[in-house]
Tab-separated table of C-alpha atoms in Angstrom:
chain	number	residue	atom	x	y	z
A	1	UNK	CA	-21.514	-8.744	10.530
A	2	UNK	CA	-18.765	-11.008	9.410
A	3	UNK	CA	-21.085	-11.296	5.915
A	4	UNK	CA	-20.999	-7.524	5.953
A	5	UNK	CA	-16.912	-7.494	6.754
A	6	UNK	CA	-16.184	-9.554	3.666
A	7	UNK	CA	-18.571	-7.977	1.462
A	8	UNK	CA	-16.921	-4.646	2.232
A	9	UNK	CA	-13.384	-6.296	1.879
A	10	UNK	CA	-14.367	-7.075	-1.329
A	11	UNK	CA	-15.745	-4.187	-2.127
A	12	UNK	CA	-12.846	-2.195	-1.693
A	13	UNK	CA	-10.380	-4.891	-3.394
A	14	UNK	CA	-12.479	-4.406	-6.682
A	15	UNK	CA	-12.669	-0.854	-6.501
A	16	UNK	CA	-8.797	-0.585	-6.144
A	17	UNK	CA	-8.313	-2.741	-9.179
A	18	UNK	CA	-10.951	-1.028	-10.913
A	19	UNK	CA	-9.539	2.562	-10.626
A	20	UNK	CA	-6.075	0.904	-11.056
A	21	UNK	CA	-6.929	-0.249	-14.682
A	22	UNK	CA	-8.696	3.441	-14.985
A	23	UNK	CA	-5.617	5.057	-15.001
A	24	UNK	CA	-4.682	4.641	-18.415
A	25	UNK	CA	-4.015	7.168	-21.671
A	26	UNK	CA	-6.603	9.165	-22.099
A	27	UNK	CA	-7.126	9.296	-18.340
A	28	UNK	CA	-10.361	11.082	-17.832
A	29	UNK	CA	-11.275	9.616	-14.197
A	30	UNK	CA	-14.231	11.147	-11.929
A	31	UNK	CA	-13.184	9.465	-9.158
A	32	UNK	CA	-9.199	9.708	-9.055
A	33	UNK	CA	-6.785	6.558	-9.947
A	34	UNK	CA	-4.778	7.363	-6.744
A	35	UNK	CA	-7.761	7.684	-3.668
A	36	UNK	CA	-6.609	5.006	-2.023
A	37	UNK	CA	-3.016	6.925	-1.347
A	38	UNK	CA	-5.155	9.800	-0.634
A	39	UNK	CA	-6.563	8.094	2.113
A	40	UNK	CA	-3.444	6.729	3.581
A	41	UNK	CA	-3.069	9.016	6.746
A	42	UNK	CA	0.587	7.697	7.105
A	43	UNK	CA	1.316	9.109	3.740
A	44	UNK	CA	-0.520	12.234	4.711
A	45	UNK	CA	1.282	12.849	7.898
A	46	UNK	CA	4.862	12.330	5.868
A	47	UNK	CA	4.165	14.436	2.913
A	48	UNK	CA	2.884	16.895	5.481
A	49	UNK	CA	6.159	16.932	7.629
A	50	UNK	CA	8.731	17.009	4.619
A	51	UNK	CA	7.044	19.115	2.341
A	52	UNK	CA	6.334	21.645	5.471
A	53	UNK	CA	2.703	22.011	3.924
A	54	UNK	CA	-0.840	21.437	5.349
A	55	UNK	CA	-2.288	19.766	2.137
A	56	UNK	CA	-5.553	19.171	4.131
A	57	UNK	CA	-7.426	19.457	0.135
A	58	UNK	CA	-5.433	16.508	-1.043
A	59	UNK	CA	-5.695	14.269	1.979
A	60	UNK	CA	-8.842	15.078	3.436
A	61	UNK	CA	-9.857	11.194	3.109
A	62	UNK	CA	-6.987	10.091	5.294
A	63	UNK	CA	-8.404	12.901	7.773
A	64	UNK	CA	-12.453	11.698	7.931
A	65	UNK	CA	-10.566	7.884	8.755
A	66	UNK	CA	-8.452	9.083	11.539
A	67	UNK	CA	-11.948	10.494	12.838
A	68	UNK	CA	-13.756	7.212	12.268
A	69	UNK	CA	-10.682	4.985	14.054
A	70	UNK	CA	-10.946	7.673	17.116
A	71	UNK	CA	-14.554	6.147	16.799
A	72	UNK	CA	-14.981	2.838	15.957
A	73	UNK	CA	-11.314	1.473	16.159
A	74	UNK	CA	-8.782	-0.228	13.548
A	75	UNK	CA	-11.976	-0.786	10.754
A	76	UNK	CA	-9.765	0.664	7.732
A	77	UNK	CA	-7.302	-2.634	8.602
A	78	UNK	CA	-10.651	-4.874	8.814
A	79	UNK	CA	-12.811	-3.692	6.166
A	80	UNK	CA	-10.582	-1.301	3.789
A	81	UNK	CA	-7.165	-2.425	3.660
A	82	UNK	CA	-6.555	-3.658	-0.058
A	83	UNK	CA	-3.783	-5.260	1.060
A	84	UNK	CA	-5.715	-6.673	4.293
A	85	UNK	CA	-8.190	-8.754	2.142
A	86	UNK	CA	-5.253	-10.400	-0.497
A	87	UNK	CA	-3.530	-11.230	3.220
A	88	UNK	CA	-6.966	-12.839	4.362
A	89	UNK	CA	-6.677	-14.507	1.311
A	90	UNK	CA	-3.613	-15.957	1.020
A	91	UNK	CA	-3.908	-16.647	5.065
A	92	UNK	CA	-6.639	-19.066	3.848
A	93	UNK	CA	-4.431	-21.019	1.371
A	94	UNK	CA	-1.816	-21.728	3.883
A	95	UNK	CA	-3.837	-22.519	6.920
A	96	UNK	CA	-2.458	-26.361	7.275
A	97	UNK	CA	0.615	-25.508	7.000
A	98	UNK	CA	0.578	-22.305	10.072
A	99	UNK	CA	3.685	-23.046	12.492
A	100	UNK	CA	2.660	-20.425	15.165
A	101	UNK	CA	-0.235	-20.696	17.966
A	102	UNK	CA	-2.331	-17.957	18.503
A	103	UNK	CA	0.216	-16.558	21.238
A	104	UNK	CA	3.290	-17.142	19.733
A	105	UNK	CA	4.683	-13.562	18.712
A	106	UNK	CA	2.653	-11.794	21.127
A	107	UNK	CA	5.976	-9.764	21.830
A	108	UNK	CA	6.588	-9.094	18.227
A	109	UNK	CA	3.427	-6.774	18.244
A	110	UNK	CA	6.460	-4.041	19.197
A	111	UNK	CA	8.036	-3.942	15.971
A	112	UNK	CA	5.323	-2.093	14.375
A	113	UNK	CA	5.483	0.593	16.553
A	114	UNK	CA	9.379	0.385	16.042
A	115	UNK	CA	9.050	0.638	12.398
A	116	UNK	CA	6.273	3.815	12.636
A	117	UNK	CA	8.791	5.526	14.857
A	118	UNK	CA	11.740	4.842	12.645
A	119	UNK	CA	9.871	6.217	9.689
A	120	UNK	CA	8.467	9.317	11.106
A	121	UNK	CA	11.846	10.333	12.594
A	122	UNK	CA	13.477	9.489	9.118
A	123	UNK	CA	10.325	12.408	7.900
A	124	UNK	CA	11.472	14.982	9.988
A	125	UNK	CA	15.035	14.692	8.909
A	126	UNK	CA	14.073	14.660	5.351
A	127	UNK	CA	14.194	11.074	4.337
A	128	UNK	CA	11.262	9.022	2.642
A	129	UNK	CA	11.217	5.837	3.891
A	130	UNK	CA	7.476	5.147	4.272
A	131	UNK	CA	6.974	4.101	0.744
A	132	UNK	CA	9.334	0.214	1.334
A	133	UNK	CA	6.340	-0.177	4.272
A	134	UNK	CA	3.421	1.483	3.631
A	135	UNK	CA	0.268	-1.152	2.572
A	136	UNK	CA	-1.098	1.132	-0.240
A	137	UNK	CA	2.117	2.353	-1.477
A	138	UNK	CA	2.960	-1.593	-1.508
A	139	UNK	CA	0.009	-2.683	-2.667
A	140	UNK	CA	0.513	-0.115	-5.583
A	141	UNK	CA	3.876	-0.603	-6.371
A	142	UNK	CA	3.202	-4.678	-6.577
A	143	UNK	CA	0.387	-4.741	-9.005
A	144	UNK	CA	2.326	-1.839	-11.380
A	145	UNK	CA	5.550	-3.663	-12.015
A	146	UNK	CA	4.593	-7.473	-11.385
A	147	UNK	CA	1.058	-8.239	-12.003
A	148	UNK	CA	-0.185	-6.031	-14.185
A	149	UNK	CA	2.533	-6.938	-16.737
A	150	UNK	CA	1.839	-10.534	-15.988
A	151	UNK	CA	-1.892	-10.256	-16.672
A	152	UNK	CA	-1.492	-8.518	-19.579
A	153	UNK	CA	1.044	-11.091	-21.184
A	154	UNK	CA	-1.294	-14.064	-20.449
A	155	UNK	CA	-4.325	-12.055	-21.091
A	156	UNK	CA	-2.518	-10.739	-25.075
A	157	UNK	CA	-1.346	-14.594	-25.049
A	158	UNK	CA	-5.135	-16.102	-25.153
A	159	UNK	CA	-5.708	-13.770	-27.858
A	160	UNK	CA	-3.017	-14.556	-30.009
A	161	UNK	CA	-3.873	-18.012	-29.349
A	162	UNK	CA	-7.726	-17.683	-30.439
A	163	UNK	CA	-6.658	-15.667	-33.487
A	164	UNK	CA	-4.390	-18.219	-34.482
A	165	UNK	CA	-6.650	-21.173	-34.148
A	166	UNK	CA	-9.402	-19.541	-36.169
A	167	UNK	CA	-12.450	-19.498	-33.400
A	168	UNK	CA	-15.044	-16.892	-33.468
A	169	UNK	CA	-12.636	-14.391	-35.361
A	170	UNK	CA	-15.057	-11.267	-35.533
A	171	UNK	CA	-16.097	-11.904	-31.950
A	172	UNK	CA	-12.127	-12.555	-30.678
A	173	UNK	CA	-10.713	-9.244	-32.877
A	174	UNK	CA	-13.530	-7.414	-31.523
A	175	UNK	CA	-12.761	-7.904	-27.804
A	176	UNK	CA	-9.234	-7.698	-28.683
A	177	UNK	CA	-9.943	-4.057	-29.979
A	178	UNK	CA	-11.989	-3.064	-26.608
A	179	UNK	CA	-9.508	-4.424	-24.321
A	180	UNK	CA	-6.319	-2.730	-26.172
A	181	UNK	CA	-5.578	0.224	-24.429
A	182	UNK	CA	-7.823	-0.517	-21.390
A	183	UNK	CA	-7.321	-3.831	-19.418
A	184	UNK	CA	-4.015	-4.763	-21.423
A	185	UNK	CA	-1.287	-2.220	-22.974
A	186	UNK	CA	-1.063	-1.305	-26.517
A	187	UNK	CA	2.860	-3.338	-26.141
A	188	UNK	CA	4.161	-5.273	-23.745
A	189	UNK	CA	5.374	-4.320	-20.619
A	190	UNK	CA	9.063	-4.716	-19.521
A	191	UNK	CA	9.746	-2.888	-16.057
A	192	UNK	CA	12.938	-2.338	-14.186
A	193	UNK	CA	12.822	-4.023	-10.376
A	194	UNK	CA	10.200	-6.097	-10.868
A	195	UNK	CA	11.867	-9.218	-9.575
A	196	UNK	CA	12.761	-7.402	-5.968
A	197	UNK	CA	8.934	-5.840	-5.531
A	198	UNK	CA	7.387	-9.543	-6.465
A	199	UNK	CA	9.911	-11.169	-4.029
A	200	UNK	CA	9.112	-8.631	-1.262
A	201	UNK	CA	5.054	-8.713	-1.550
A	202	UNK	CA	6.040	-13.195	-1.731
A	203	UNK	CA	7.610	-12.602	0.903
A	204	UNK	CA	4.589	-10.729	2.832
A	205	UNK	CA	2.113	-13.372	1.881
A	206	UNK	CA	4.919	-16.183	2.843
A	207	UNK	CA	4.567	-15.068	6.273
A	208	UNK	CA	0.945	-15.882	6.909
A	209	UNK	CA	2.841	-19.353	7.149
A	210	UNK	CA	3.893	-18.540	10.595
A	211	UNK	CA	1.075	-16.720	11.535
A	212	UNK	CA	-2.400	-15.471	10.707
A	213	UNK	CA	-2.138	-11.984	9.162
A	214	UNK	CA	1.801	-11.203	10.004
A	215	UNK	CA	2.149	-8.275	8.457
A	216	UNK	CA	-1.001	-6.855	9.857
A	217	UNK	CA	0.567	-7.604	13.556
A	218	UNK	CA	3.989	-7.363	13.726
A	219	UNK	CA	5.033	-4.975	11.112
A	220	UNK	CA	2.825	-2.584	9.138
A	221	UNK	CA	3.329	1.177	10.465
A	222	UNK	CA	-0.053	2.275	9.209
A	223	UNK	CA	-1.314	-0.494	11.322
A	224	UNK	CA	0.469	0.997	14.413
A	225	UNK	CA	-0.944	4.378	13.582
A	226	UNK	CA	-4.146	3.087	13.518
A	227	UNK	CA	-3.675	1.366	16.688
A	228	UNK	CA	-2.477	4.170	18.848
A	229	UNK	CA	-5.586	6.282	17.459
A	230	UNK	CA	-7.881	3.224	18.428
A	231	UNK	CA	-6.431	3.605	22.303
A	232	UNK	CA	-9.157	6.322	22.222
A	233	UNK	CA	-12.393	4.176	20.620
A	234	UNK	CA	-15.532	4.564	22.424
A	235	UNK	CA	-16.632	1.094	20.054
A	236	UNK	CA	-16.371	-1.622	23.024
A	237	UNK	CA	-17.099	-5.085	22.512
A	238	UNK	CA	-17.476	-7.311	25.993
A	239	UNK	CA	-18.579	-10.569	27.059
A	240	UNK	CA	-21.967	-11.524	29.003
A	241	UNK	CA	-22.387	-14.321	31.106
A	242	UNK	CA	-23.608	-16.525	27.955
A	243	UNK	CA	-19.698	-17.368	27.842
A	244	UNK	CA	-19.177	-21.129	28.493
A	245	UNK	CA	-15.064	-20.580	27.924
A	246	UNK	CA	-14.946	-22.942	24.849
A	247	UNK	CA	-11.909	-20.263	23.581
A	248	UNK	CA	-13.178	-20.289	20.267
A	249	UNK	CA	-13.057	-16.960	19.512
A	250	UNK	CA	-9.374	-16.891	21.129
A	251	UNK	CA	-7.817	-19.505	18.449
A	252	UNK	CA	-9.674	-17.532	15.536
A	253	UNK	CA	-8.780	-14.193	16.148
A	254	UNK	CA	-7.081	-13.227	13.016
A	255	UNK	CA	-4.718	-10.100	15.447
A	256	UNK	CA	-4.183	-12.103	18.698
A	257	UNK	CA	-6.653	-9.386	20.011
A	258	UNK	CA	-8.760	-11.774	22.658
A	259	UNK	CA	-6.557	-12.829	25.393
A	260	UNK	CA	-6.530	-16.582	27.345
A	261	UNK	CA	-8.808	-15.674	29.723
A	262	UNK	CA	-11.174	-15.233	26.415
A	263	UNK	CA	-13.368	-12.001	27.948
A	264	UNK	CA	-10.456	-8.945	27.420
A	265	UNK	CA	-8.980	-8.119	24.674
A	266	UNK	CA	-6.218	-5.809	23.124
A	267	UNK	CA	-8.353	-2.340	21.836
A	268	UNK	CA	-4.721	-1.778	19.645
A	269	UNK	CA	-5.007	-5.113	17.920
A	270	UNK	CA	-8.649	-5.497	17.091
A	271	UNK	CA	-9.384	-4.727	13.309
A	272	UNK	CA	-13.493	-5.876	14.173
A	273	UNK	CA	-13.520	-8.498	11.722
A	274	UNK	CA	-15.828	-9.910	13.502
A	275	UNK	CA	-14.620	-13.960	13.413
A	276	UNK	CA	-15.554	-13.850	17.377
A	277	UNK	CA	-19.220	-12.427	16.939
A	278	UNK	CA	-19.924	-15.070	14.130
A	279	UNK	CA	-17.747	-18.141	15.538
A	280	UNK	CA	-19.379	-17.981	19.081
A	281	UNK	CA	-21.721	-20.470	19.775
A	282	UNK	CA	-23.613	-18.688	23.042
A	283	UNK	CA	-24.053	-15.044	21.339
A	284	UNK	CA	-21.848	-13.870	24.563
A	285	UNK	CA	-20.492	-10.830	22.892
A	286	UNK	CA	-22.083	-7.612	22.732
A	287	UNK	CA	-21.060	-4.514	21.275
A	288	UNK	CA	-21.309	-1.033	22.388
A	289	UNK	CA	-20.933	3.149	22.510
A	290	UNK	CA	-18.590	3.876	25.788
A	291	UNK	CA	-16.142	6.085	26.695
A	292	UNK	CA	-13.766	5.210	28.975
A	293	UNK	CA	-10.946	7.138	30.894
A	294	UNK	CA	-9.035	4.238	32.325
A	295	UNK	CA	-5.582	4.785	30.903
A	296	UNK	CA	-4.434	1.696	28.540
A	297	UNK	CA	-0.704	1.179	27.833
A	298	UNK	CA	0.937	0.264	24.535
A	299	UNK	CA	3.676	-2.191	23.583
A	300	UNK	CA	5.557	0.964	22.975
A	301	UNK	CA	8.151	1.365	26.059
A	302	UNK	CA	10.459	4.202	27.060
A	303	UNK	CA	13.646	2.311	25.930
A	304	UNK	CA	11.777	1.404	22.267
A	305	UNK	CA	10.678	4.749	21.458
A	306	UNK	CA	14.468	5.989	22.580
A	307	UNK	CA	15.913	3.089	20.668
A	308	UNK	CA	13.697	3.258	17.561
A	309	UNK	CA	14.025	7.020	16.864
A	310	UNK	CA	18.054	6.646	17.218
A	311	UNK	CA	17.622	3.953	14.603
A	312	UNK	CA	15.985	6.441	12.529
A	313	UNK	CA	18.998	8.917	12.626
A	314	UNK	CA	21.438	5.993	12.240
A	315	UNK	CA	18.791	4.933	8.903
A	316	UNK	CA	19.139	8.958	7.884
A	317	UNK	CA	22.761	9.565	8.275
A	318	UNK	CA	23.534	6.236	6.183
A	319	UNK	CA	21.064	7.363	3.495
A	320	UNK	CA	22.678	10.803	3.415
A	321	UNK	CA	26.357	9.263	3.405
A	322	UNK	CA	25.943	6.665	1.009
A	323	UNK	CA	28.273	6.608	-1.776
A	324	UNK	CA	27.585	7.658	-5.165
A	325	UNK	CA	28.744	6.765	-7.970
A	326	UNK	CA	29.893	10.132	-9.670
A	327	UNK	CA	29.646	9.347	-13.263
A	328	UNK	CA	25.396	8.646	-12.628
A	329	UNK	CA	25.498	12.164	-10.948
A	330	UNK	CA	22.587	14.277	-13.297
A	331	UNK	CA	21.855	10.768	-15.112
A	332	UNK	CA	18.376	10.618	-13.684
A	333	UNK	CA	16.149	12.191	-15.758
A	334	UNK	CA	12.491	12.771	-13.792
A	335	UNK	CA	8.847	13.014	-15.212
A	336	UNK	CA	7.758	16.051	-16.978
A	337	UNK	CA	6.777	18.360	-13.689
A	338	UNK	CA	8.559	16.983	-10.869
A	339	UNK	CA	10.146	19.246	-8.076
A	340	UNK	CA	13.577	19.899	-7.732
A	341	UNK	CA	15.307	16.738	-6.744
A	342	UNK	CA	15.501	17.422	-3.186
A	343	UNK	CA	12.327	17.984	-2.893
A	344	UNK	CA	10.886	15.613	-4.961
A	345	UNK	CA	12.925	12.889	-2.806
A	346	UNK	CA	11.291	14.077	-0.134
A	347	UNK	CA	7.745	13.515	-1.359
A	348	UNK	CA	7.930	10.392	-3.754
A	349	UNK	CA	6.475	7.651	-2.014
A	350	UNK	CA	7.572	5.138	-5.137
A	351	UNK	CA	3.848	4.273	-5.446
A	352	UNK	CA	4.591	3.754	-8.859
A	353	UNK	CA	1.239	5.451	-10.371
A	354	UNK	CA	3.058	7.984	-12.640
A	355	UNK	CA	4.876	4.608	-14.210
A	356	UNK	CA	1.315	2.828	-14.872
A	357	UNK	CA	-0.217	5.320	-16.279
A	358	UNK	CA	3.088	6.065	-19.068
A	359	UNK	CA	2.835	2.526	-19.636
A	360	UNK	CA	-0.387	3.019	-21.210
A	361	UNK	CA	1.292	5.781	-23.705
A	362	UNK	CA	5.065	5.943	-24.286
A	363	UNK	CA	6.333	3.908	-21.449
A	364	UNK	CA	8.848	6.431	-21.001
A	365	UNK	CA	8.997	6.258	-16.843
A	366	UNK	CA	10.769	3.169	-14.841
A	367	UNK	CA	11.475	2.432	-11.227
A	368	UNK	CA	14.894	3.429	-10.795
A	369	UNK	CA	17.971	1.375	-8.937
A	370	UNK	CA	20.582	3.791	-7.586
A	371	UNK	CA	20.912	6.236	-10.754
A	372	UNK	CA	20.469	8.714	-8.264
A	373	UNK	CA	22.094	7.307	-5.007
A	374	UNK	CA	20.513	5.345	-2.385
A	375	UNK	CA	17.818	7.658	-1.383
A	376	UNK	CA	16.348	7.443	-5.284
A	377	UNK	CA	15.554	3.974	-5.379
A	378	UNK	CA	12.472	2.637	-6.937
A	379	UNK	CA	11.642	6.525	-7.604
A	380	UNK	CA	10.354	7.036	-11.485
A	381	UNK	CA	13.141	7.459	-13.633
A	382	UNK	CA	12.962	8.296	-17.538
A	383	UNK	CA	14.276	5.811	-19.869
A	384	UNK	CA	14.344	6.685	-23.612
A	385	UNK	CA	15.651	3.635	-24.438
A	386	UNK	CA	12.498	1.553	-23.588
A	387	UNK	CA	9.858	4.906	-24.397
A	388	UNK	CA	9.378	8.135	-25.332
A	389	UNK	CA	7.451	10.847	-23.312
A	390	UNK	CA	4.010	11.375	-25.597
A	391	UNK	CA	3.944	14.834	-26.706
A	392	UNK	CA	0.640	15.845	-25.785
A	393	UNK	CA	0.151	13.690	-22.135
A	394	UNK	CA	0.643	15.064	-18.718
A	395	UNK	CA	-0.957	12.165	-17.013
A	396	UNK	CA	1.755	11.709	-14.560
A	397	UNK	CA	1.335	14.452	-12.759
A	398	UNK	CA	-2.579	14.117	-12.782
A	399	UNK	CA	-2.233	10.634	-10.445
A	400	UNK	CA	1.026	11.893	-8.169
A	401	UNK	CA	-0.772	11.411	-5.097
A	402	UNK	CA	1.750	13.481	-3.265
A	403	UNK	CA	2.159	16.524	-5.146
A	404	UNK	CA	5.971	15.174	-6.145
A	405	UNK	CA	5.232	15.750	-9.817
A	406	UNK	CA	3.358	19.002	-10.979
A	407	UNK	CA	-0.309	18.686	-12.710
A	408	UNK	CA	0.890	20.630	-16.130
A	409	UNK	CA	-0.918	21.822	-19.333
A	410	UNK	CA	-0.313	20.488	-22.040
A	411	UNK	CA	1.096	24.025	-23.335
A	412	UNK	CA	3.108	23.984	-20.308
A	413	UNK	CA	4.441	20.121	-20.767
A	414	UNK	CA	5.419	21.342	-24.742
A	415	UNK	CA	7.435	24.052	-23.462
A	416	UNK	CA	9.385	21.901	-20.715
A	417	UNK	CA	12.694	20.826	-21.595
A	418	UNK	CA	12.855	16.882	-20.661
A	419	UNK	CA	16.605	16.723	-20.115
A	420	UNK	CA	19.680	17.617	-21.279
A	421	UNK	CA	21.273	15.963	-23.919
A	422	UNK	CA	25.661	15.754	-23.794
A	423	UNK	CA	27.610	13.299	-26.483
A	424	UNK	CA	29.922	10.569	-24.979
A	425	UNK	CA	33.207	11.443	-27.416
């Protein structure tokens, strides 16, 4: 099963950089760029509450994995999760070097649930703040403005290097030609922000230092969704009398799950990687289909819930009050097809798909700072001094996994006017 768990994890990690590279000019995907955000139930439920629509079509992923976590438990966190399986990864590197014990931050599991709180309370009041936590959205926004444009330097760089040197010419120009336009951009890449999104996703990784899988346990909201649904799991795993206590599945639990007395365990935490099936050395754990009716509590008290959602209306009436800067007032120009600006605040999840995919054309789109206030930032912004919007592409709307942007015609697109344009005298 663990074989299985990492074949899946992989799986799923190349099939989220393969549709990532798909989304490129002419985009002509049967399987769309942006499923993954499609089946992010978190940015369902948002989208949902601020867009007061039931836009079951568009998310109906998100939907059948809520059904299989009512089932099975957390398994999109153990054998989905892009972001998951670059954790596991990383985790791996910087094993010597892990301060915590299994148990350390057992009482940091709350924040999670703080955080998914916060953010759904921020949702009902009409701020967006799932897309600085959400995994996907993350996950996204990382490999758009910091490793894509990395690969593609080093990637153009060989090539320049094997032209120059003479080797294998017809062979080098004609992968050169195949990969133009595909894998790496037809020019290089030069996005706005990229410094803060590679410092934040460092900063995720960094944390594996501390403990296994941080993120995963302490502070991802879809991770607390998925937990809460999981209270209901009729998957049980338990422990025969093959056990001979040698708490080996306790220190390699990558969530903390199994507790000391190495038989119970935490139904929230476990993401059934399996470790504690394949690391026992009695085959004392046995899985199977039970429902249960014996109440189980959360991390989530009274007080937290009370203190979390005020910290959501403290997050929403900053956001609202924030200064801004009147000259930039009307300075953000938006992609061809996006909502009114209220509206489209609401939805944008800064995912950062609509900017990929105008890369691979005019590279018209950039992550924006505060050119419109605090509430806009890292939403796509149009910059005609870096790009130009290509005539005949409405791409951007075609990967908006939220509905922010419009899916145009072309005909419609030509007859759109981009912005307005005012002279400086």
């Amino acid at each position: 099963m663990q074989l299985a768990r990492r074949i899946s994890q992989s799986f799923f990690l190349i099939f989220f950089i393969y549709l990532f590279f798909k989304a490129t000019f002419p985009y002509d995907a049967v399987i769309p760029s942006d499923i993954f955000l499609r089946s992010d139930p978190l940015v369902a439920i948002t989208t949902i509450i601020m867009s007061t629509e039931f836009l079951i079509g568009t998310f109906i992923i998100a939907f059948i994995f809520i059904i299989l976590t009512v089932f099975l438990g957390r398994v999109f966190c153990g054998w989905v999760c892009p972001l998951g399986t670059v954790i596991d990864f990383s985790d791996r590197i910087t094993a010597k070097a892990r301060k915590w014990k299994n148990d350390a931050g057992r009482s940091y599991r709350v924040w999670k649930y703080s955080i998914l709180i916060l953010v759904l309370f921020a949702a009902i009041l009409s701020v967006q703040l799932i897309w600085f936590m959400d995994p996907i959205a993350l996950i996204t926004r990382t490999f758009t403005l910091t490793i894509y444009p990395v690969f593609s330097f080093f990637v153009e760089s060989i090539f320049n290097l094997l032209i120059k040197l003479g080797w294998f010419e017809d062979t080098v120009f004609s992968l050169y030609d195949s990969f133009r336009g595909s894998i790496i951009p037809l020019e290089p890449l030069h996005f706005q922000q990229s410094v803060a999104v590679v410092l934040m996703f460092g900063g995720i990784l960094g944390l594996g230092l501390l403990a296994k899988r941080f993120w995963c346990r302490y502070l991802c909201p879809l991770g607390a969704f998925y937990a809460l649904l999981s209270k209901f799991r009729i998957l049980k795993r338990s422990v025969n009398d093959n056990c001979i206590d040698c708490g080996r599945c306790y220190r390699n639990c990558k969530m903390d799950a199994i507790t000391e007395d190495f038989r119970s365990y935490s139904r929230f935490e476990c993401i059934e990687c399996m470790n504690c099936v394949n690391i026992c050395p009695t085959d004392a754990f046995e899985y199977s289909l039970k429902a249960e009716r014996s109440p189980i509590k959360t991390d989530v008290s009274k007080r937290r819930f009370v203190f979390s959602g005020l910290a959501g209306l403290m997050a929403v009436g900053i956001t609202k009050t924030a200064f801004m800067d009147k000259n930039n007032v009307d300075i953000a120009i938006r992609p061809p097809g996006a909502l009114e600006e209220d509206e489209f605040l609401d939805r944008c999840i800064r995912c950062q798909e609509c900017v990929k995919i105008c890369s691979t054309t005019g590279r018209y789109l950039q992550p924006a700072l505060l050119e419109s206030g605090w509430e806009g930032i890292w939403t796509p912004i149009a910059d005609p001094r870096s790009g130009y919007c290509e005539y005949d592409c409405v791409l951007c709307g075609k990967v908006c996994p939220t509905g922010a942007i419009h899916s145009l015609t072309v005909e419609q697109k030509k007859k759109l006017p981009l912005g307005t344009a005012r002279f400086n005298k």
